[in-house]
Each structure stands twice: as C-alpha cells, then as structure tokens.
Short mmCIF file of C-alpha atoms in Angstrom, two decimals:
data_model
loop_
_atom_site.label_atom_id
_atom_site.label_comp_id
_atom_site.label_asym_id
_atom_site.label_seq_id
_atom_site.Cartn_x
_atom_site.Cartn_y
_atom_site.Cartn_z
CA UNK A 729 39.24 -13.47 -96.78
CA UNK A 730 41.36 -16.26 -96.86
CA UNK A 731 40.40 -19.80 -97.54
CA UNK A 732 42.73 -22.75 -97.07
CA UNK A 733 42.06 -26.46 -97.95
CA UNK A 734 43.62 -28.85 -95.16
CA UNK A 735 43.86 -32.44 -95.96
CA UNK A 736 45.36 -33.43 -92.57
CA UNK A 737 42.59 -31.48 -90.42
CA UNK A 738 39.97 -34.98 -89.80
CA UNK A 739 38.59 -34.56 -86.35
CA UNK A 740 37.18 -32.54 -83.94
CA UNK A 741 40.38 -31.64 -82.15
CA UNK A 742 42.50 -31.05 -85.61
CA UNK A 743 39.92 -28.55 -86.15
CA UNK A 744 40.52 -26.91 -82.44
CA UNK A 745 43.95 -27.02 -83.08
CA UNK A 746 43.73 -25.23 -86.27
CA UNK A 747 41.63 -22.22 -84.44
CA UNK A 748 44.59 -22.05 -81.99
CA UNK A 749 47.02 -21.46 -84.55
CA UNK A 750 44.82 -19.18 -86.28
CA UNK A 751 44.25 -16.82 -83.16
CA UNK A 752 48.25 -17.37 -82.16
CA UNK A 753 49.23 -15.67 -85.88
CA UNK A 754 46.51 -13.00 -85.49
CA UNK A 755 44.45 -12.64 -82.43
CA UNK A 756 41.97 -10.54 -84.20
CA UNK A 757 41.19 -12.89 -86.95
CA UNK A 758 37.68 -14.50 -87.35
CA UNK A 759 37.70 -17.93 -89.02
CA UNK A 760 34.91 -21.04 -90.20
CA UNK A 761 36.03 -24.52 -90.26
CA UNK A 762 34.48 -26.78 -92.27
CA UNK A 763 35.56 -30.47 -91.04
CA UNK A 764 33.60 -32.25 -93.55
CA UNK A 765 35.31 -30.67 -96.52
CA UNK A 766 38.59 -30.19 -94.82
CA UNK A 767 38.31 -26.38 -95.31
CA UNK A 768 38.77 -23.36 -93.18
CA UNK A 769 38.06 -19.71 -94.02
CA UNK A 770 39.60 -17.01 -92.56
CA UNK A 771 39.01 -13.30 -92.17
CA UNK A 772 42.22 -11.36 -90.98
CA UNK A 773 44.47 -8.48 -91.92
CA UNK A 774 47.30 -11.00 -91.83
CA UNK A 775 49.29 -12.02 -95.08
CA UNK A 776 47.83 -15.64 -96.63
CA UNK A 777 51.59 -16.37 -96.73
CA UNK A 778 51.60 -15.82 -92.40
CA UNK A 779 49.11 -17.72 -91.93
CA UNK A 780 49.75 -20.77 -94.34
CA UNK A 781 52.87 -20.72 -92.51
CA UNK A 782 51.64 -20.93 -88.99
CA UNK A 783 48.77 -23.93 -90.42
CA UNK A 784 52.00 -25.38 -91.80
CA UNK A 785 53.89 -25.26 -88.65
CA UNK A 786 51.16 -26.85 -86.20
CA UNK A 787 51.12 -29.85 -88.45
CA UNK A 788 48.22 -28.51 -90.95
CA UNK A 789 49.71 -27.74 -94.25
CA UNK A 790 47.24 -26.00 -96.83
CA UNK A 791 47.49 -28.37 -100.13
#
C-alpha cells in the first residue's frame, strides 16, 4: 500500500487524471482518492518510485 500527498490535486478533474495515470502505470491497481486532504492511497504491486514518477509526469508530483 502506497500513500501520496498530491498538493496540486485540487478538483474532481484532477482526481480523475490521477486515477487514469495510476491505471496506466499499473492496470491492476486499486486506489482511493481523498480530494479534501489531497491524498491518494494506492494498492499496487508496482514499485513506489514508478508510481511517483508517473504522477509527477502527469503534473501531480507527490510532496
């Protein structure tokens, strides 16, 4: 289980983009977005660094 703080995730569109990005990095992942806390929790077998890099490339770098 990985948890990322995403300060740039500010709206529903952002949350959708984060979800798409995570599924591109790992199609089998499951995730939960907490938009108010600007946090996403990801259940994935993919390496944390790979997920963090994908999020950063999409414009949502983890803090």
